[in-house]
Short mmCIF file of C-alpha atoms and ligand atoms in Angstrom, two decimals:
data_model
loop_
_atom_site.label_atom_id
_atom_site.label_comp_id
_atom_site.label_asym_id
_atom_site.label_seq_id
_atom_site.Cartn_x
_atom_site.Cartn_y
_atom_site.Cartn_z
CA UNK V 1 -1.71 -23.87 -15.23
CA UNK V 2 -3.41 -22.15 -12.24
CA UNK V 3 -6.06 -19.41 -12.99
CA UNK V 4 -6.88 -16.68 -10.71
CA UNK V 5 -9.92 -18.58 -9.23
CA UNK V 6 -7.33 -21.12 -7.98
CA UNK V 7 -5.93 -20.87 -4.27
CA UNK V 8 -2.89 -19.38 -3.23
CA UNK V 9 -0.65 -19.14 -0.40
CA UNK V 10 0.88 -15.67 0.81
CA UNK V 11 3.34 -17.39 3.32
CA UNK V 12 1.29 -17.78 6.41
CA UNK V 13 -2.05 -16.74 4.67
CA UNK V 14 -4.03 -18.74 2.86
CA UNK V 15 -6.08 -17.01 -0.36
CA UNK V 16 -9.34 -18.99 -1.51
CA UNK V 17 -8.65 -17.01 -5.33
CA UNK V 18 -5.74 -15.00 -6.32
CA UNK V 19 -8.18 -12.16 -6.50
CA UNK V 20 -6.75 -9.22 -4.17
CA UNK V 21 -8.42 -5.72 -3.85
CA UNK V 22 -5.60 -3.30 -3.57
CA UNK V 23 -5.17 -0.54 -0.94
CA UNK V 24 -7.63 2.51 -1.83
CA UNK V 25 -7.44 5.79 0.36
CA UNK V 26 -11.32 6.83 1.38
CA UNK V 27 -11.00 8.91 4.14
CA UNK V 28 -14.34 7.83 5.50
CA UNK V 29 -12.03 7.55 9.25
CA UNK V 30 -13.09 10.48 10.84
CA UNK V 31 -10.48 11.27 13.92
CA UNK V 32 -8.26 8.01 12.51
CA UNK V 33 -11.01 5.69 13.76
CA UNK V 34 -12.69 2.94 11.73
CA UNK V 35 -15.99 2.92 11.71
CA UNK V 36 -19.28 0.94 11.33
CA UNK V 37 -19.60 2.07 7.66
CA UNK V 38 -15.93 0.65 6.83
CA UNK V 39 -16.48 -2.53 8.76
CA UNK V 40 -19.52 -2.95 6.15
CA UNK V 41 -17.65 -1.81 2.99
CA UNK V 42 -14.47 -4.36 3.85
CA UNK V 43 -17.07 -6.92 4.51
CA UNK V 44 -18.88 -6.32 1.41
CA UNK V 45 -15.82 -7.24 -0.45
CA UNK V 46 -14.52 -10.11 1.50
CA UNK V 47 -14.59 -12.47 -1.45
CA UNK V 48 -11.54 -11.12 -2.81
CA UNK V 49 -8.94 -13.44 -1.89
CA UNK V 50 -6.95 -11.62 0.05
CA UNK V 51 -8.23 -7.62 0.86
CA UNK V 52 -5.67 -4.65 0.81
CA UNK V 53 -6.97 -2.04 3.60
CA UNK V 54 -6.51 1.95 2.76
CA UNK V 55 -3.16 2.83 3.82
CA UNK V 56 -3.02 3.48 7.81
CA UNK V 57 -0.93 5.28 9.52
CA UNK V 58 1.37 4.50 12.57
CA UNK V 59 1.69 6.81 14.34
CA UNK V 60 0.52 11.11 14.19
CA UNK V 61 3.90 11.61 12.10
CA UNK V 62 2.67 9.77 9.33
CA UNK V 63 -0.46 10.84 8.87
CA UNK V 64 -0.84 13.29 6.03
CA UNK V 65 -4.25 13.51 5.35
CA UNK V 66 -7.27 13.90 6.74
CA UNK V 67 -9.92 10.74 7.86
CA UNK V 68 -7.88 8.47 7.28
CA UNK V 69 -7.84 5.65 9.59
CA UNK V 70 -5.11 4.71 12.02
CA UNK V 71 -3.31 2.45 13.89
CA UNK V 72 -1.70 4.42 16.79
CA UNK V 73 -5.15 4.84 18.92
CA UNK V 74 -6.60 2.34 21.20
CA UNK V 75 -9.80 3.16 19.82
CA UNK V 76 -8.43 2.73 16.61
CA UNK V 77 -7.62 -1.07 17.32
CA UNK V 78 -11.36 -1.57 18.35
CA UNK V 79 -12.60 0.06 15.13
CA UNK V 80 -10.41 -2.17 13.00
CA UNK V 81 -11.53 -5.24 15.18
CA UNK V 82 -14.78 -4.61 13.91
CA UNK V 83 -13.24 -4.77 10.29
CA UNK V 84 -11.56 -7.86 10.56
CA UNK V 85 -14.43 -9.49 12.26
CA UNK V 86 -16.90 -8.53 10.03
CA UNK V 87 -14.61 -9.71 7.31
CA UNK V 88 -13.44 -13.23 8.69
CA UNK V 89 -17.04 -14.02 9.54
CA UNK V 90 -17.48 -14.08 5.60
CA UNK V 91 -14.56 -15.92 5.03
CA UNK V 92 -12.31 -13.44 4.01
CA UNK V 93 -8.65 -12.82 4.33
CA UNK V 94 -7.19 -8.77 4.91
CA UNK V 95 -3.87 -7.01 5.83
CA UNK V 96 -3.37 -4.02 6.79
CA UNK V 97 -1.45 -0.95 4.71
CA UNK V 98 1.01 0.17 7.64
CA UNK V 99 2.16 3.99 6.25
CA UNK V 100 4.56 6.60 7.17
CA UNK V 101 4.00 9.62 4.13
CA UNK V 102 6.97 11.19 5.44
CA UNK V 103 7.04 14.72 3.46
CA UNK V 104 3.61 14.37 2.20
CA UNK V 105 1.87 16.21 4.65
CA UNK V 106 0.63 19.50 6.41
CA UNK V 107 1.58 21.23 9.69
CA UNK V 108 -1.76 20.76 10.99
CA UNK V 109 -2.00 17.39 10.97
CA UNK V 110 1.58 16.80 12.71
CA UNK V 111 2.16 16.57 16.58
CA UNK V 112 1.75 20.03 17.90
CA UNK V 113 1.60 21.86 14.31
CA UNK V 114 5.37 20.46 13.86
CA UNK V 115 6.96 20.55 10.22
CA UNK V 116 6.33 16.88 8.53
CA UNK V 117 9.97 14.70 8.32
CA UNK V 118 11.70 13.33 5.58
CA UNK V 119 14.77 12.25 4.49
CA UNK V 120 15.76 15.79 3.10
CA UNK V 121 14.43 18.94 3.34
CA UNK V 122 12.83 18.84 0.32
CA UNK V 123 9.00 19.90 -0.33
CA UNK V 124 6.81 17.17 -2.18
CA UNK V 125 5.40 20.34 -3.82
CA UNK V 126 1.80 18.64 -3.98
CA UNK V 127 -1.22 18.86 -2.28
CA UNK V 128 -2.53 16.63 0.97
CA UNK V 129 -6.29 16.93 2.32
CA UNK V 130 -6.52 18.55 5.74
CA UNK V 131 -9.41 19.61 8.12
CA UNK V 132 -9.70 23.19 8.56
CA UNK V 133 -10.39 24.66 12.42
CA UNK V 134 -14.37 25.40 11.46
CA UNK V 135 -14.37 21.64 10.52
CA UNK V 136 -14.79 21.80 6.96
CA UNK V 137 -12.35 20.42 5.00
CA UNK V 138 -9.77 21.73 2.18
CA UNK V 139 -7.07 20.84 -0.04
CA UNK V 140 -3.26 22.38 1.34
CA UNK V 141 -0.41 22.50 -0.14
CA UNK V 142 2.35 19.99 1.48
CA UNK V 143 4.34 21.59 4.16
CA UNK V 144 8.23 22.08 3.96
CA UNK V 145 9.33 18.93 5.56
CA UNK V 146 12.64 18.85 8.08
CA UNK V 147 15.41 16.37 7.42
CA UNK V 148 15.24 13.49 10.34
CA UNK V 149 18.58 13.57 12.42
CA UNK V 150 20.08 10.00 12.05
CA UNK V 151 19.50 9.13 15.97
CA UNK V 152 15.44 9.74 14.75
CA UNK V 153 15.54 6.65 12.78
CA UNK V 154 15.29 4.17 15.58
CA UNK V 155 12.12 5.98 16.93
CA UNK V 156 10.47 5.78 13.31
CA UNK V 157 11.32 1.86 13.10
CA UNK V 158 9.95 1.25 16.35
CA UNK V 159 6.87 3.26 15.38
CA UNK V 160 6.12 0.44 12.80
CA UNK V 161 7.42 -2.01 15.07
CA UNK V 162 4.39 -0.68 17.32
CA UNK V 163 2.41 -0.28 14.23
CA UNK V 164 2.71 -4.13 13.12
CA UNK V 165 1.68 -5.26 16.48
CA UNK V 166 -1.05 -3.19 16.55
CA UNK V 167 -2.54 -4.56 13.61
CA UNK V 168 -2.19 -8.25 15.07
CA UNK V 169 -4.09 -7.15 17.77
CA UNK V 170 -6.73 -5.65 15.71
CA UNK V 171 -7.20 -8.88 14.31
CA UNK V 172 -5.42 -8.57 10.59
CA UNK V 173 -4.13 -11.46 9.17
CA UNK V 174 -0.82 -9.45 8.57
CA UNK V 175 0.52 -6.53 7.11
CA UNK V 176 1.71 -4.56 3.43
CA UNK V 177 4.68 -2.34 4.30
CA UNK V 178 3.78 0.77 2.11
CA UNK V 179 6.41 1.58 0.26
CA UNK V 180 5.19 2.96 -2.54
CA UNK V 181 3.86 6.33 -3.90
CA UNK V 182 6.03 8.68 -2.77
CA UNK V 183 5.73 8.11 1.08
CA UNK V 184 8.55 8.17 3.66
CA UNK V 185 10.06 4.29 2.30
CA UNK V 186 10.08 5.99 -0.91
CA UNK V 187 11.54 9.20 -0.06
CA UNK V 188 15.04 7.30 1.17
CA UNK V 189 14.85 5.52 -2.19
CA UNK V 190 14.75 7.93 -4.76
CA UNK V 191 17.62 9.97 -5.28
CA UNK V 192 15.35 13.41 -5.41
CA UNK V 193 14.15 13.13 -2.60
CA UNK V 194 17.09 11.81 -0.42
CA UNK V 195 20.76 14.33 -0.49
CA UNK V 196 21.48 12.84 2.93
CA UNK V 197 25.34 11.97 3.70
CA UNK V 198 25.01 9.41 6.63
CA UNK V 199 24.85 5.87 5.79
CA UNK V 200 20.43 6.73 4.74
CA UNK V 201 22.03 8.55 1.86
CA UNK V 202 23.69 8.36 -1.38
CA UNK V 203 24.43 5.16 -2.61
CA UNK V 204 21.87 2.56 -3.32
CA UNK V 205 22.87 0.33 -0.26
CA UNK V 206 21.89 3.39 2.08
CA UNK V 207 19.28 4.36 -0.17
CA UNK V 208 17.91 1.04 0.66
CA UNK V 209 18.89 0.52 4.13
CA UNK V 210 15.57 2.16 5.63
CA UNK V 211 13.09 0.12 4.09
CA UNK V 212 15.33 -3.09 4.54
CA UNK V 213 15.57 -2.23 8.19
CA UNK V 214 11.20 -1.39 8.14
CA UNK V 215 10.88 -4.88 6.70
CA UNK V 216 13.14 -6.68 9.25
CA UNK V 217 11.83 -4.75 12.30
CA UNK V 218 7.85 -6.04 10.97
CA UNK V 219 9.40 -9.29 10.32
CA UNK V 220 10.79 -9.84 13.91
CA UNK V 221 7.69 -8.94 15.38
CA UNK V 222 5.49 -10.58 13.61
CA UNK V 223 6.54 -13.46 11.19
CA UNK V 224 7.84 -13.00 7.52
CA UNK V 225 5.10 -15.33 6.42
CA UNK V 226 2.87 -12.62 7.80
CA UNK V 227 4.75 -9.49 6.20
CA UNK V 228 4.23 -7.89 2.63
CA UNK V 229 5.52 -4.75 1.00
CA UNK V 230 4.49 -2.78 -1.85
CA UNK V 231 7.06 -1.11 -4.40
CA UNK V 232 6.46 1.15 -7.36
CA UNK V 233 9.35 1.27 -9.04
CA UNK V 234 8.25 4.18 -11.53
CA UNK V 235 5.82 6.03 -9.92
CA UNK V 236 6.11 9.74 -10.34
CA UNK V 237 3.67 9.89 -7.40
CA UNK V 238 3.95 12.89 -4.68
CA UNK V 239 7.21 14.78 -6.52
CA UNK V 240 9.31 11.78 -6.35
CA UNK V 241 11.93 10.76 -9.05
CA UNK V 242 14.82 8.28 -9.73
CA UNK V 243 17.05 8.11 -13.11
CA UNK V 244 18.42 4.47 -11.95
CA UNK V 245 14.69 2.78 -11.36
CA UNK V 246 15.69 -0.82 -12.02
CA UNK V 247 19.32 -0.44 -10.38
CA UNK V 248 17.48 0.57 -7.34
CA UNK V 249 14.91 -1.88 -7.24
CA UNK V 250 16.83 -4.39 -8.35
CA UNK V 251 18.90 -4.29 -5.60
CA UNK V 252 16.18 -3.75 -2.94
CA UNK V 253 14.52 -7.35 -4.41
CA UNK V 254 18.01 -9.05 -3.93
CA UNK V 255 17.65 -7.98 -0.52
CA UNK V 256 14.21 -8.64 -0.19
CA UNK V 257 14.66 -12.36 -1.72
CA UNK V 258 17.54 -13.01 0.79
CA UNK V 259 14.98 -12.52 3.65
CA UNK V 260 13.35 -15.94 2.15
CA UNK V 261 9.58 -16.02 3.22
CA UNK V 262 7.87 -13.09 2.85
CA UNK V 263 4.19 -13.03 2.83
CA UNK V 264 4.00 -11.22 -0.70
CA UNK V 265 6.04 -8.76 -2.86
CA UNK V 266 3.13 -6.45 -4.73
CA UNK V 267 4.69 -4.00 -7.32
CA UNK V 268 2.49 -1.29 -8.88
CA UNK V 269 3.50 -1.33 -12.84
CA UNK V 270 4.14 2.09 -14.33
CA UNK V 271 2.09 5.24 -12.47
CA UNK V 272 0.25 4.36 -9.79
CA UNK V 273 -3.70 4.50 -11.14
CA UNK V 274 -2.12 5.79 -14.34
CA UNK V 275 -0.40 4.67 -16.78
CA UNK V 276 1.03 1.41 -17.31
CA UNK V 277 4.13 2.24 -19.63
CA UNK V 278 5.28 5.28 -17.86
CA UNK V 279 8.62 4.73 -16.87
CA UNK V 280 11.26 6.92 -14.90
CA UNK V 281 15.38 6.64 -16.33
CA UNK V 282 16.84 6.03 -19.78
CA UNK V 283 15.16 1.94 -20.43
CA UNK V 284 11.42 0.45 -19.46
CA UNK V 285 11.58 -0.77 -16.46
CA UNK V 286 11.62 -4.56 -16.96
CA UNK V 287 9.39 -6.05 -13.95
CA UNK V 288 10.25 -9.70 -15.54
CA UNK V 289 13.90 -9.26 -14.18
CA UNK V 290 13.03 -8.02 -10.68
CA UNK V 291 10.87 -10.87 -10.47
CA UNK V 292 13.76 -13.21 -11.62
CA UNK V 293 15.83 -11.59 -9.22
CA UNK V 294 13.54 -11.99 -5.87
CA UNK V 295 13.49 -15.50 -6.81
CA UNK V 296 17.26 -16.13 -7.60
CA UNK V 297 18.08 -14.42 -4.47
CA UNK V 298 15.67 -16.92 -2.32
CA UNK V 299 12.73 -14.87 -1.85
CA UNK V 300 9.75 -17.57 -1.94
CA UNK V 301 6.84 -14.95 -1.22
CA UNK V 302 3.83 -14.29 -3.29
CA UNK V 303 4.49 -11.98 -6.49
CA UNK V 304 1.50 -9.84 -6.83
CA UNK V 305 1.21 -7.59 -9.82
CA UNK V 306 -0.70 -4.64 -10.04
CA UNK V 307 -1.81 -1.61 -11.80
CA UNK V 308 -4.59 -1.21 -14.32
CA UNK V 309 -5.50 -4.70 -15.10
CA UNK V 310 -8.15 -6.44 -16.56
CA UNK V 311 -9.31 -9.73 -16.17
CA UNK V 312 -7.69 -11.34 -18.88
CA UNK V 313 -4.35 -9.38 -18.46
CA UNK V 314 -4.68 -10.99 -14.96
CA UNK V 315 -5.37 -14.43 -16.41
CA UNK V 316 -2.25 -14.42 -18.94
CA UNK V 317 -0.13 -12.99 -16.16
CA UNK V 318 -1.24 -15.81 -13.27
CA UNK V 319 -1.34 -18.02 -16.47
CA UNK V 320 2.31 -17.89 -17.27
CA UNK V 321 3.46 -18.41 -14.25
CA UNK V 322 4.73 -14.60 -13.74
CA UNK V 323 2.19 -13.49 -11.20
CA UNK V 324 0.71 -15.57 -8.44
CA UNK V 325 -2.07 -12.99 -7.91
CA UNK V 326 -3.23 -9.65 -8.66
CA UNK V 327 -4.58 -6.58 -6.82
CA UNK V 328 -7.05 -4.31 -8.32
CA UNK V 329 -8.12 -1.12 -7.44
CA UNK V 330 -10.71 1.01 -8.95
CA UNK V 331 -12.82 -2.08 -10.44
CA UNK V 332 -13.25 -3.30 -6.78
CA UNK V 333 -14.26 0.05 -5.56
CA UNK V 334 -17.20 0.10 -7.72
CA UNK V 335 -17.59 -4.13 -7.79
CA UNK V 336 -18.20 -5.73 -4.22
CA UNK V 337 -18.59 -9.05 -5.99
CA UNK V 338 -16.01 -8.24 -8.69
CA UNK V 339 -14.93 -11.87 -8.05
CA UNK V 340 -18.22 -13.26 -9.10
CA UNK V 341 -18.31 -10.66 -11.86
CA UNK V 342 -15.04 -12.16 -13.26
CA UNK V 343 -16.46 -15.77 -12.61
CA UNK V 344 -19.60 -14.96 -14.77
CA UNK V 345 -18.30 -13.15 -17.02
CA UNK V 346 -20.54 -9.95 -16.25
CA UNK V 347 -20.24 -6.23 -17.30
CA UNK V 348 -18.55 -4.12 -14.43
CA UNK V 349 -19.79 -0.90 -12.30
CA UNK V 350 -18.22 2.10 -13.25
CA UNK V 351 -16.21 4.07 -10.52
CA UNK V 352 -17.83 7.60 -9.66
CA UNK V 353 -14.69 9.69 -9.06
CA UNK V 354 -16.70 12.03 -7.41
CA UNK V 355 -16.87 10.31 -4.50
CA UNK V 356 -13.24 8.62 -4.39
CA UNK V 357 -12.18 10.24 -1.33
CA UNK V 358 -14.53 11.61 1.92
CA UNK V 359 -18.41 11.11 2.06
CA UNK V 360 -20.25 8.92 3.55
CA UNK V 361 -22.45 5.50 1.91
CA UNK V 362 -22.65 6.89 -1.40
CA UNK V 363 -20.02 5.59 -3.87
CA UNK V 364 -18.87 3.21 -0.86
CA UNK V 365 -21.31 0.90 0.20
CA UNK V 366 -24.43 1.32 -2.03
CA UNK V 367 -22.59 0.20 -5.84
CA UNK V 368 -25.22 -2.76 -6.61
CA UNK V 369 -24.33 -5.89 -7.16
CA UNK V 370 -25.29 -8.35 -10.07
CA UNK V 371 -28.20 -9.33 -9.04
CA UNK V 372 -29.52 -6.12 -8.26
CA UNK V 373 -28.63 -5.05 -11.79
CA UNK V 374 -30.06 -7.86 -13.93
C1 LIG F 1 -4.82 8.66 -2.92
C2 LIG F 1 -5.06 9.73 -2.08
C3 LIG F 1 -4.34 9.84 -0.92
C4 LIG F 1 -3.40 8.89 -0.59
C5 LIG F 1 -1.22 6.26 -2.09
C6 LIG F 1 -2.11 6.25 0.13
O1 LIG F 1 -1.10 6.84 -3.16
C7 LIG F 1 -2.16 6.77 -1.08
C8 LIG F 1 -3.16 7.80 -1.45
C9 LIG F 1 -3.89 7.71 -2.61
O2 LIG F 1 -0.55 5.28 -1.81
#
């Protein structure tokens, strides 16, 4: 029976523990660059097994909020460089979160002041985090996104296409494709956010058929054993809803699990950072049977659960054989060593909110660890 100290292999990347710190937006990127101060909080926690980075943008389009570090600028490459280094050097493994948020965005953040795109011209109706012209910053609502003509498409897969190289060359030991949350991947899925009547629209197939073609374009650039994805089936994250959760994911798996050897398959259970039951359509959303259905259909890459667990909900669930790792979030925000923590057996930090998102040190890099506390 492995245990989530044991090793693990995400296709091509090896995992010392099955102990994975989950993506976590910071915006601590000023002007999309990393930084010296996220080099040192990545390398801080580099004895997760396998580290999550904040999502990232690839390209100006899919950036929708402020700070938060990209993958489209050459001096973005060097400042993630310094991440990875920092975080190899300790023996750690990390991907990069390659995003597109699609809708989820503000005018003033797009290429020349341009209206965010989406599948439909539909507004999120939430709020993003933008900088204002004086330089301080401010909560917005989303803007009105446009609906991407069909011949955009191409330009958008070659964007991540661009994206996924870009991370090689910064050094990442591969990628998540974020398709979670609300974002643009999510936006084709769900049926509220998608009324398009080319073959992006309508049924599940070309519901699907974006995020099947993301995952194929990453693939052939840079290895399926190298490629992950993220899914959240239930999510009510960013204005985004779906009566047919498990007919939809259940078919995106299928076609997942035909693709054989991903790196990983991570699925955030219930609402993201929320609730663990919440569930979208008329049944709970069984995770069991997508699970059974990645695997039945081929799929061979690592199942990593996610979404408010504790230690020994991760142990029963890597345990029983139903996840080979999982990703936390909040616990490794405020827990560098949350690996040792679990090892020992110690009390955790608590998370300070307050400082979740922009700031500098405080609440990123200064949470003590157990020596420091005993
Ligand atoms: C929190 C704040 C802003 C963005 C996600 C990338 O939900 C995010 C995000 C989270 O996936």
């Amino acid at each position: 029976m492995p245990t989530i100290f044991d090793p693990v292999k995400f296709g091509d990347i090896e995992l010392k523990n099955r102990i994975v710190m989950a993506p976590l937006t910071r915006n601590r990127s000023p002007k999309a660059i990393p930084n010296d101060l996220n080099a040192a909080y990545y390398e801080q926690r580099a004895t997760a097994g396998l580290l999550i980075t904040e999502g990232t943008p690839i390209s100006q389009q899919g950036q929708g909020y402020a700070d938060v570090p990209g993958l489209y600028l050459p001096e973005a490459i060097a400042g993630w460089k310094k991440v990875t280094d920092a975080v190899h050097k300790k023996g750690g493994k990390i991907v990069t979160q390659i995003w597109h948020v699609g809708r989820v965005s503000h005018v003033s953040l797009q290429p020349n002041g341009g209206a965010p795109v989406a599948p439909s011209a539909i507004s999120a109706g939430g709020k993003t985090y933008i900088i204002n012209p004086d330089g301080t910053g401010a909560f917005a609502e989303t803007s009105m996104p446009r609906a991407l003509e069909t011949s955009e498409i191409a330009a958008i897969l070659e964007d991540y296409r661009k994206g996924a190289r870009a991370a090689i060359d910064a050094g990442f030991d591969g990628v998540e494709i974020h398709a979670a949350n609300g974002y643009l991947i999510e936006q084709f899925l769900k049926e509220n956010a998608n009324q398009r009547t080319d073959q992006y629209g309508g049924s599940i197939e070309n519901r699907a058929r974006f995020a099947l073609e993301v995952v194929d374009t990453v693939v052939k650039e840079i290895g399926a054993g190298r490629t992950g994805i993220r899914l959240s089936p239930t999510t009510p994250a960013n204005g985004i809803s779906e009566t047919k959760p498990q007919d939809v994911y259940n078919y995106l798996v299928e076609e997942l699990g035909k693709r054989g050897g991903l790196s990983f398959v991570h699925v955030v259970e219930g609402a993201t950072g929320g609730d663990r039951d919440f569930t979208q359509g008329d049944k709970p959303f069984d995770y069991h049977e997508l699970k059974n259905i990645y695997r039945k259909a081929g799929g061979t890459g690592a199942w990593l659960a996610n979404n408010g667990y504790t230690k020994d909900m991760a142990e029963a669930a890597v345990a029983s054989g139903y996840a080979d790792a999982v990703a936390f979030g909040k616990p490794f925000i405020a827990n560098p060593d949350l690996v040792e923590r679990f090892k020992k057996g110690s009390a955790l930090n608590e998370p300070d909110k307050n400082t979740f998102y922009g700031g500098g040190a405080k609440g990123y890099t200064d949470y003590p660890l157990i020596e420091a506390v005993a």
